[in-house]
JSON list of C-alpha atoms in Angstrom, two decimals:
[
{"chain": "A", "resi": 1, "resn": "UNK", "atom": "CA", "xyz": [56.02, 30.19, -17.39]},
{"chain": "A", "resi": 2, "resn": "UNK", "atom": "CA", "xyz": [53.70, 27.60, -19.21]},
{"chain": "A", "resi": 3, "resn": "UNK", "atom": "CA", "xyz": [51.78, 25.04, -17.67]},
{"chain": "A", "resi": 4, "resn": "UNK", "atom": "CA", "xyz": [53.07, 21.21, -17.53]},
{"chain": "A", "resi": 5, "resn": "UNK", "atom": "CA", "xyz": [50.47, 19.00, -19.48]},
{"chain": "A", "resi": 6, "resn": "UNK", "atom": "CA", "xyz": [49.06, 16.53, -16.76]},
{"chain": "A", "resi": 7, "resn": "UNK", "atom": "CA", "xyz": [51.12, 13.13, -15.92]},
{"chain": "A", "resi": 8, "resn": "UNK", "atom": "CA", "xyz": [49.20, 10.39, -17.60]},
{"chain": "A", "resi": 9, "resn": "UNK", "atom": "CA", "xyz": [47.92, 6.87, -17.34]},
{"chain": "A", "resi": 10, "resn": "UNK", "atom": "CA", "xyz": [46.61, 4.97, -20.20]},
{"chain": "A", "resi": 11, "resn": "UNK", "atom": "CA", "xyz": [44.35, 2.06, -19.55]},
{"chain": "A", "resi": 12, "resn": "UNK", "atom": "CA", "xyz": [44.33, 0.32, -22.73]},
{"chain": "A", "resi": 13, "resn": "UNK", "atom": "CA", "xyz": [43.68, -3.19, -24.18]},
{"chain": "A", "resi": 14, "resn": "UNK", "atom": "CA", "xyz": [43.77, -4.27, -27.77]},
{"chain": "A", "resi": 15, "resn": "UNK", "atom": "CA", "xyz": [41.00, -6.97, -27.39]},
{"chain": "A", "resi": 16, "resn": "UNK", "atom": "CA", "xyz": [38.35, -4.67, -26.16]},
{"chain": "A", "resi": 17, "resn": "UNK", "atom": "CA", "xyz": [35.56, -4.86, -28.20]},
{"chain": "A", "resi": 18, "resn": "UNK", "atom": "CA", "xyz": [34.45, -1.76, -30.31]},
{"chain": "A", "resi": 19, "resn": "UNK", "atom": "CA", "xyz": [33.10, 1.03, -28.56]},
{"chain": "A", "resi": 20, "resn": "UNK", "atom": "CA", "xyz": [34.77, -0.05, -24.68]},
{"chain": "A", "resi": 21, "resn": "UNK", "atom": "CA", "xyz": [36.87, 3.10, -24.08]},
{"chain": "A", "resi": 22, "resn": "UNK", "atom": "CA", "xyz": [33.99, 5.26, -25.57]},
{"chain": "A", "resi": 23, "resn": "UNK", "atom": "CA", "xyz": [31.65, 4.04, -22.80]},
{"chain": "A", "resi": 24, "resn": "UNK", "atom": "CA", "xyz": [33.63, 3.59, -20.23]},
{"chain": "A", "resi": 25, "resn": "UNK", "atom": "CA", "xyz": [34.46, 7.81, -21.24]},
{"chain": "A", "resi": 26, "resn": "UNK", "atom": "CA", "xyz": [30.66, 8.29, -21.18]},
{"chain": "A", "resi": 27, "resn": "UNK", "atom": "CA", "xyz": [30.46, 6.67, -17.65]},
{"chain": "A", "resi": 28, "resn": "UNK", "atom": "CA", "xyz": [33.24, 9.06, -16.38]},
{"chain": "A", "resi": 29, "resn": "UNK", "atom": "CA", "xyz": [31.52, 12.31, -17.70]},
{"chain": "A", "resi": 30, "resn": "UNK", "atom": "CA", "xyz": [28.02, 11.39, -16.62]},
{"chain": "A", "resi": 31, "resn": "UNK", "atom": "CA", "xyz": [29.17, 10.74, -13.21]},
{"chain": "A", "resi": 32, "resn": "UNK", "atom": "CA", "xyz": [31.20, 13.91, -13.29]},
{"chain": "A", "resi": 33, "resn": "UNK", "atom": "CA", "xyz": [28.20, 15.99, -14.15]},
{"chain": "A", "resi": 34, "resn": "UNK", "atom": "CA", "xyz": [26.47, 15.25, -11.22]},
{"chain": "A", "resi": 35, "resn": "UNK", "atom": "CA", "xyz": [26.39, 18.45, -9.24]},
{"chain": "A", "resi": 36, "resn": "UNK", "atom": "CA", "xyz": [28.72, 18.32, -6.21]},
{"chain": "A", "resi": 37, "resn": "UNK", "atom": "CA", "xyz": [28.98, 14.94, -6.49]},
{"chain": "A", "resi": 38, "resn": "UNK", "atom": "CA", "xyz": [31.70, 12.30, -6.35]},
{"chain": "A", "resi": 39, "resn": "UNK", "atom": "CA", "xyz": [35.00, 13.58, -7.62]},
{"chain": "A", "resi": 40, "resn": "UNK", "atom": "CA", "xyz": [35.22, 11.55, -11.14]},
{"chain": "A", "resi": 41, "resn": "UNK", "atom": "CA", "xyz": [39.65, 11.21, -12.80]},
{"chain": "A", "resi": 42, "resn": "UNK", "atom": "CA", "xyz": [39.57, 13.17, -15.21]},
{"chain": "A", "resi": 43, "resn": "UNK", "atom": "CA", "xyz": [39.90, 11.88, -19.21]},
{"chain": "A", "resi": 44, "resn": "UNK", "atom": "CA", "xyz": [42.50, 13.43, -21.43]},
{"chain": "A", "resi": 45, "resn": "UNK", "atom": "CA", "xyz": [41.50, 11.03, -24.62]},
{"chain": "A", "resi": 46, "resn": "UNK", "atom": "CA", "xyz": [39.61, 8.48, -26.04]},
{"chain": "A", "resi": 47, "resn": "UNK", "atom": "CA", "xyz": [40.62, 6.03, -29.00]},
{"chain": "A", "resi": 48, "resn": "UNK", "atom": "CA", "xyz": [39.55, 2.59, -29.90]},
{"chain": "A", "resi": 49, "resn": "UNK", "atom": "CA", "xyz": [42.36, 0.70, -27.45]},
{"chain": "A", "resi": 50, "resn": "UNK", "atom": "CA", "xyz": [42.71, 3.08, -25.02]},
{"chain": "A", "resi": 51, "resn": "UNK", "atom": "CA", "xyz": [41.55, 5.56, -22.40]},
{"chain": "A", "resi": 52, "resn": "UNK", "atom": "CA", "xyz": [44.12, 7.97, -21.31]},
{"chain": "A", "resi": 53, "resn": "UNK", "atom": "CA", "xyz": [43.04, 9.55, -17.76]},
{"chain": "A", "resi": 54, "resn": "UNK", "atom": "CA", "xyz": [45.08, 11.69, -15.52]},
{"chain": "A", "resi": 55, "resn": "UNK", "atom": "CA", "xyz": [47.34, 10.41, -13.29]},
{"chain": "A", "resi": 56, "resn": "UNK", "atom": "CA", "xyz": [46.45, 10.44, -9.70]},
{"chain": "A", "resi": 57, "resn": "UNK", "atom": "CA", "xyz": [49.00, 10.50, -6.86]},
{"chain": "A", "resi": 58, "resn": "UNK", "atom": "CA", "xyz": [47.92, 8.07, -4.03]},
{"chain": "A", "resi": 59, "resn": "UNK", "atom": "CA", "xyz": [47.61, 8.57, -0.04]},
{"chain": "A", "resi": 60, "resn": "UNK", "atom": "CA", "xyz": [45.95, 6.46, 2.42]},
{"chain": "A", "resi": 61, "resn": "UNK", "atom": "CA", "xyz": [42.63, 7.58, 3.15]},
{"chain": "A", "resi": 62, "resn": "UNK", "atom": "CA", "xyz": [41.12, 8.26, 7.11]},
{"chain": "A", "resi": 63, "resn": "UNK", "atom": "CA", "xyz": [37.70, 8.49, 8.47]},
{"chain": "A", "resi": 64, "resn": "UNK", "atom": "CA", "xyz": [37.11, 11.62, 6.93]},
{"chain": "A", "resi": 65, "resn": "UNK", "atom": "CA", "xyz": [37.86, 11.05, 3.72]},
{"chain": "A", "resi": 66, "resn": "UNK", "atom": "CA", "xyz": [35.69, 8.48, 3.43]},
{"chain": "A", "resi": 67, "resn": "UNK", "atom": "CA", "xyz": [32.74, 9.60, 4.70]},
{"chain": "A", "resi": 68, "resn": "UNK", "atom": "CA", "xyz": [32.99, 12.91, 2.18]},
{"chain": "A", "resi": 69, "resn": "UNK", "atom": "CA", "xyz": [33.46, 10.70, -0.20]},
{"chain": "A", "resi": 70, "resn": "UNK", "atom": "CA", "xyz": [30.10, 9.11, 0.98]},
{"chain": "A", "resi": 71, "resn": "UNK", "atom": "CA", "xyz": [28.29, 11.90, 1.14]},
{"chain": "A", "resi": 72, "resn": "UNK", "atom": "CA", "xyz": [29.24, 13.10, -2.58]},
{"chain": "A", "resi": 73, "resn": "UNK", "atom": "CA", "xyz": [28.31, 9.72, -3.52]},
{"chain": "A", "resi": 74, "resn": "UNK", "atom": "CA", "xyz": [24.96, 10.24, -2.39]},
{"chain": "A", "resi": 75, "resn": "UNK", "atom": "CA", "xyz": [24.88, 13.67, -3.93]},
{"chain": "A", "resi": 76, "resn": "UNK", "atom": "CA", "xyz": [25.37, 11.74, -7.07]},
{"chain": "A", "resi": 77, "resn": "UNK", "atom": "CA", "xyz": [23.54, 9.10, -6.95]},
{"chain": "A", "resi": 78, "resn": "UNK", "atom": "CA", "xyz": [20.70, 12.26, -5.97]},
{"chain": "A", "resi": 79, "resn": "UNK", "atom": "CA", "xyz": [21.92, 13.81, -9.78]},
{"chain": "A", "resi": 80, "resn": "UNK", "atom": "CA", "xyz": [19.43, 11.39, -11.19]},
{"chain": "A", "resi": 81, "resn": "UNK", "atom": "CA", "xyz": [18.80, 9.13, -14.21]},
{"chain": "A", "resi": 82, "resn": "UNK", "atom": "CA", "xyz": [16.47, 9.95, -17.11]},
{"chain": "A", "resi": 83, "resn": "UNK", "atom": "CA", "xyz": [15.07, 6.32, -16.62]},
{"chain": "A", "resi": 84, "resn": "UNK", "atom": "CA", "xyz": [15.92, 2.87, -14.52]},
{"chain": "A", "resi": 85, "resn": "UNK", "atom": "CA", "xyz": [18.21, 1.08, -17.29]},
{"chain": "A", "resi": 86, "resn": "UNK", "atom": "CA", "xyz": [18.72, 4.62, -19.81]},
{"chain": "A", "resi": 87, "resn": "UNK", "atom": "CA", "xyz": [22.89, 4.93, -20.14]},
{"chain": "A", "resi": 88, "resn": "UNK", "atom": "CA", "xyz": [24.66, 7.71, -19.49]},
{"chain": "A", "resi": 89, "resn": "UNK", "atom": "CA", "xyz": [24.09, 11.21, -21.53]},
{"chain": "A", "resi": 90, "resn": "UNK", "atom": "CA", "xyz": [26.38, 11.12, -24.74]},
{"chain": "A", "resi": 91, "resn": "UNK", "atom": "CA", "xyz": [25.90, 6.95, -25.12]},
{"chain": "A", "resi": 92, "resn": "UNK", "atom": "CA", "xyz": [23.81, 5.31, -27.44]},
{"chain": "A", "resi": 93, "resn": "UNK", "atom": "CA", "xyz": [23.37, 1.87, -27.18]},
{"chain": "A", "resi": 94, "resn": "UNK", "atom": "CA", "xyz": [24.27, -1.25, -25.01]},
{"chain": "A", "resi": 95, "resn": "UNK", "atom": "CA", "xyz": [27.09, -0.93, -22.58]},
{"chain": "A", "resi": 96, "resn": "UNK", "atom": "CA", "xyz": [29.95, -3.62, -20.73]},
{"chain": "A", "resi": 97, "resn": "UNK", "atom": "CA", "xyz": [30.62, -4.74, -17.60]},
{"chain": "A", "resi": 98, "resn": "UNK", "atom": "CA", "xyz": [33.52, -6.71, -15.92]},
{"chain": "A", "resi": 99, "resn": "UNK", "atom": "CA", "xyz": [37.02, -6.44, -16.48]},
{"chain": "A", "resi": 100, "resn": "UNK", "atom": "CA", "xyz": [38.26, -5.66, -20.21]},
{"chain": "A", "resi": 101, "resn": "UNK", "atom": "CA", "xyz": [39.93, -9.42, -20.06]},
{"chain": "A", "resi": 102, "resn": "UNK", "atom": "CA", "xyz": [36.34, -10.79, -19.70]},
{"chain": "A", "resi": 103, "resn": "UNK", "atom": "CA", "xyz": [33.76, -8.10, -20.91]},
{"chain": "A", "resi": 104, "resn": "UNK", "atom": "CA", "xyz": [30.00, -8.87, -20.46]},
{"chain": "A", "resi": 105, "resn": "UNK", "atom": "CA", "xyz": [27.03, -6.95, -22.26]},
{"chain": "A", "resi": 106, "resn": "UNK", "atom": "CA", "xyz": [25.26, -4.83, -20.31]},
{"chain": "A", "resi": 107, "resn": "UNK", "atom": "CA", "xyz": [21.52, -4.23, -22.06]},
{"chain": "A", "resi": 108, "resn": "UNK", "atom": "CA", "xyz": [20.47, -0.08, -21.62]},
{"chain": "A", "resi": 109, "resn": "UNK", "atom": "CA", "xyz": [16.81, 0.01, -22.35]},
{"chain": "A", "resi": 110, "resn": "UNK", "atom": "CA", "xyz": [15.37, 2.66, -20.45]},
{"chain": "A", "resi": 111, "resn": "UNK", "atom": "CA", "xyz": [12.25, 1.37, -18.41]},
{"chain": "A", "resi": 112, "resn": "UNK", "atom": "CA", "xyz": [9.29, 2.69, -16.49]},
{"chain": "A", "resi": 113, "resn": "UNK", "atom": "CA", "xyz": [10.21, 0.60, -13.27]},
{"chain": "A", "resi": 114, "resn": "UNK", "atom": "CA", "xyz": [13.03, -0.68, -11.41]},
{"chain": "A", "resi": 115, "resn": "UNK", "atom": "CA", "xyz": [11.74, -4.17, -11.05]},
{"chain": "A", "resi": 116, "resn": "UNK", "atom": "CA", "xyz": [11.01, -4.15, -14.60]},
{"chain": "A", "resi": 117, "resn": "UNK", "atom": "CA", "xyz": [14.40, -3.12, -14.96]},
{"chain": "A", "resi": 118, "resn": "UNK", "atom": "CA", "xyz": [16.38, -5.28, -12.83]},
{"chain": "A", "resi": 119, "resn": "UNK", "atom": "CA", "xyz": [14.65, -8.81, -14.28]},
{"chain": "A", "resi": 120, "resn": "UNK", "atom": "CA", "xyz": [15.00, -8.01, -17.15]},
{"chain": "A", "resi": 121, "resn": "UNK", "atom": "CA", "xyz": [17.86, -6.39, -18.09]},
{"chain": "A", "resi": 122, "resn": "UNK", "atom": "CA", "xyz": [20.11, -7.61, -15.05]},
{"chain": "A", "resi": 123, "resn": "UNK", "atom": "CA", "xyz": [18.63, -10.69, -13.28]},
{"chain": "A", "resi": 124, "resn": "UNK", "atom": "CA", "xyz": [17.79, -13.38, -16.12]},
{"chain": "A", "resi": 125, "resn": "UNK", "atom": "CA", "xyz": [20.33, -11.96, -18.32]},
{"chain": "A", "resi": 126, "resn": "UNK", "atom": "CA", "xyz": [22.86, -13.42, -15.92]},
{"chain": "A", "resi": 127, "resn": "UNK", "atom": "CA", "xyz": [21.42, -16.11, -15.01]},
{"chain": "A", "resi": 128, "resn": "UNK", "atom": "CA", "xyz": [21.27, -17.05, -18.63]},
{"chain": "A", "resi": 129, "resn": "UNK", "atom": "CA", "xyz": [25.23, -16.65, -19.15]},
{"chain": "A", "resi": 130, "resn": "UNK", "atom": "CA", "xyz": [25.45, -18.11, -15.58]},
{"chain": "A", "resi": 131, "resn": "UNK", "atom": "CA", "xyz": [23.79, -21.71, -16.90]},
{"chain": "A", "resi": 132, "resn": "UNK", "atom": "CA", "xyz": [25.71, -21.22, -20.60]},
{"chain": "A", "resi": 133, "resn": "UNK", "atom": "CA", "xyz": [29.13, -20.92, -17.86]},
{"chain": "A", "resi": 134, "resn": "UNK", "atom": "CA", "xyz": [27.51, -23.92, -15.63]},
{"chain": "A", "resi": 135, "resn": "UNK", "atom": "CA", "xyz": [27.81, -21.22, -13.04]},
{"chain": "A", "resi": 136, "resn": "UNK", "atom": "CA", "xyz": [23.99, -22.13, -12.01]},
{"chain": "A", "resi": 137, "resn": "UNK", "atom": "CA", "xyz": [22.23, -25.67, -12.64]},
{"chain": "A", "resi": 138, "resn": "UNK", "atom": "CA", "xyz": [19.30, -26.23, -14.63]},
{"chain": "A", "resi": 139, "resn": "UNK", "atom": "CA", "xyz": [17.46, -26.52, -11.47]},
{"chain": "A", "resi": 140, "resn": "UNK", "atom": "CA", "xyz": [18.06, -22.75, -10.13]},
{"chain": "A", "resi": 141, "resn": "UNK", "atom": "CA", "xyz": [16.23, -21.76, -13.24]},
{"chain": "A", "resi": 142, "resn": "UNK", "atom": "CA", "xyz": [12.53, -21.47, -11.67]},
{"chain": "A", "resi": 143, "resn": "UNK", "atom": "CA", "xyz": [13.90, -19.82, -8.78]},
{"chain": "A", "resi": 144, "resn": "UNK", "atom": "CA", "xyz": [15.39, -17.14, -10.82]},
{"chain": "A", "resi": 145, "resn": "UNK", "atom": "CA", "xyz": [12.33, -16.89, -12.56]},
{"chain": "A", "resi": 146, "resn": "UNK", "atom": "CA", "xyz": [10.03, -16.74, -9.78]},
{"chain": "A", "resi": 147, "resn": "UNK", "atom": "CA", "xyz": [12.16, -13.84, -8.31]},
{"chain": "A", "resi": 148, "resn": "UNK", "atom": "CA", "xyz": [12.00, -12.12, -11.81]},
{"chain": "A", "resi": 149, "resn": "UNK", "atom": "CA", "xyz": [8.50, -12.50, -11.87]},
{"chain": "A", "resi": 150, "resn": "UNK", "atom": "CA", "xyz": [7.67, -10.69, -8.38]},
{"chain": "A", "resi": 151, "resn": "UNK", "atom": "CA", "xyz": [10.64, -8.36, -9.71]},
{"chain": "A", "resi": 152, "resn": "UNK", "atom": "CA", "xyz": [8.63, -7.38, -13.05]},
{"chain": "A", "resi": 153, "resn": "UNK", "atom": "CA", "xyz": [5.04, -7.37, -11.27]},
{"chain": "A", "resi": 154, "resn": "UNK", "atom": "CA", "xyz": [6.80, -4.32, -9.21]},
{"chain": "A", "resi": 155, "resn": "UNK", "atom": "CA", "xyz": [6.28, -6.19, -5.53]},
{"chain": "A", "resi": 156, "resn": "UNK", "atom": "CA", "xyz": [9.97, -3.85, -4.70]},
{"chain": "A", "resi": 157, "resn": "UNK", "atom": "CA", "xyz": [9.29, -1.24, -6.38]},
{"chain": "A", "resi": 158, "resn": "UNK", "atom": "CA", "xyz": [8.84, 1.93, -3.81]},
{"chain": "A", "resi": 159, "resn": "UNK", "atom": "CA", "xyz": [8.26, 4.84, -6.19]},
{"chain": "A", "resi": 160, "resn": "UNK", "atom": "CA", "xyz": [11.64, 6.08, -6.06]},
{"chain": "A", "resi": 161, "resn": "UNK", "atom": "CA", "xyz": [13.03, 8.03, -9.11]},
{"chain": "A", "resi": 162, "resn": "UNK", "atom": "CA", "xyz": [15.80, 6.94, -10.84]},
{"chain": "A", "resi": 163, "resn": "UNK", "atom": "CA", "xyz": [19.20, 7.12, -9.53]},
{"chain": "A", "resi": 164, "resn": "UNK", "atom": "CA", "xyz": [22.64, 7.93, -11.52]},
{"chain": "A", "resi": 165, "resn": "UNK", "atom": "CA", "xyz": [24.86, 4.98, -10.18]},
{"chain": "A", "resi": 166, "resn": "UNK", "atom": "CA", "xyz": [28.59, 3.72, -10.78]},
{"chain": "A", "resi": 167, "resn": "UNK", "atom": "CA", "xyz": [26.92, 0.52, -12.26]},
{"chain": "A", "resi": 168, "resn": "UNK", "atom": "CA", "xyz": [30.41, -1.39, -10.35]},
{"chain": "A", "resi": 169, "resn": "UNK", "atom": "CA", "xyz": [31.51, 0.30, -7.68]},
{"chain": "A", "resi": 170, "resn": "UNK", "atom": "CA", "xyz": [33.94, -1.32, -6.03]},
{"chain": "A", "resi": 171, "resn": "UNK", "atom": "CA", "xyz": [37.12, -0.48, -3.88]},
{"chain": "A", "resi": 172, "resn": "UNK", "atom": "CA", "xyz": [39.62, -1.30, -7.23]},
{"chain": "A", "resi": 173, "resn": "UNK", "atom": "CA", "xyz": [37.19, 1.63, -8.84]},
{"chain": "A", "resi": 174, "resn": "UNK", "atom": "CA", "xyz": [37.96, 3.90, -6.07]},
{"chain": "A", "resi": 175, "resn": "UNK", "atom": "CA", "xyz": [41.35, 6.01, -6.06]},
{"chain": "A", "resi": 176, "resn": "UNK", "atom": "CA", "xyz": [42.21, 7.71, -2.58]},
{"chain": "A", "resi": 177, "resn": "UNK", "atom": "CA", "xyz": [44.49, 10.32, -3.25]},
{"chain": "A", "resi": 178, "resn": "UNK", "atom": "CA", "xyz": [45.31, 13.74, -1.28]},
{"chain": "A", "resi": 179, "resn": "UNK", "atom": "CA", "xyz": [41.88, 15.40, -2.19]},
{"chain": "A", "resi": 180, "resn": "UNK", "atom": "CA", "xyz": [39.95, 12.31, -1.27]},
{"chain": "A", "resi": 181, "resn": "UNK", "atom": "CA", "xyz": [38.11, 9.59, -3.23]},
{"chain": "A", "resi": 182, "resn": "UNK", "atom": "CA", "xyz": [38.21, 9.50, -7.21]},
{"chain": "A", "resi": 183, "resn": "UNK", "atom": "CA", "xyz": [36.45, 7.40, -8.84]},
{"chain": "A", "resi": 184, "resn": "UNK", "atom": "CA", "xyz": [38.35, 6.07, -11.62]},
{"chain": "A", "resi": 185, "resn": "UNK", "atom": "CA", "xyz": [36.32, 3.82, -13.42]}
]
């Protein structure tokens, strides 16, 4: 008797920009690879619109199930990074982040600190689209900077290494199914 092939869901959008479902693929592996980490949905192919995964079947989660899934979070957040900012193994470049309807870039330059890292690459960054978006006045600008500043000169920074991290995890990236938590995105 042969195996069935795996039910499948496609995630796919024909406005993502070039290289979307190739990094959102290269998210899914690296979180994968963390050893006994997070269960990660498995992907079954990548193209230019698309990202076919396999299809989960859903049940409510308890107690338990979510504080495994905790724990293997932690496990892979303990997998490490090669650097604060570096992307995942198997992705060269600049990433996205948001929703495929409303992508933002998401600079990858890997960096010594995470203060360095989080100014710079995260923190003014947004507050620069946030003022282009009139999200933020004109005014909030030197208090941005100020916190970028103590940010950069490492005042937070605690010596900790690197951790690998679901850059947006939130409960719509979270699948509870039978076996627990999946993360599915």
């Amino acid at each position: 008797m042969s195996e069935q092939p795996p039910a499948v869901f496609r995630k796919g959008s024909r406005s993502a920009p070039d290289g979307y479902f190739r990094w959102e693929a290269a998210g899914l592996a690296w979180l994968a690879d963390a050893p006994g980490g997070a269960d990660v949905v498995t992907v079954l192919d990548v193209a230019p619109d698309h990202l076919d995964l396999v299809k989960l079947s859903f049940a409510n989660p308890d107690p338990a199930m979510a504080e495994a899934f905790g724990a293997a979070l932690a496990r892979t957040h303990d997998a490490g990074a090669a650097a604060y900012g570096s992307p995942p193994e198997e992705w060269e470049g600049d990433g996205f982040l948001g929703p495929a309807t409303q992508l933002l870039p998401l600079e990858l330059r890997p960096s010594e600190t995470w203060g360095e890292f989080y100014a710079e690459q995260r923190l003014l960054p947004m507050l620069s689209m946030g003022v282009d978006s009139g999200i933020y006045h004109r005014s909030d600008i030197a208090l941005f900077e100020r916190v970028a500043h103590r940010l950069g000169d490492g005042e937070f920074d605690d010596g900790s290494a690197p951790n690998r991290i679901h850059g947006d995890l939130w409960s719509g990236n979270i699948a509870w199914t039978p076996r627990g938590g999946v993360l599915i995105d």
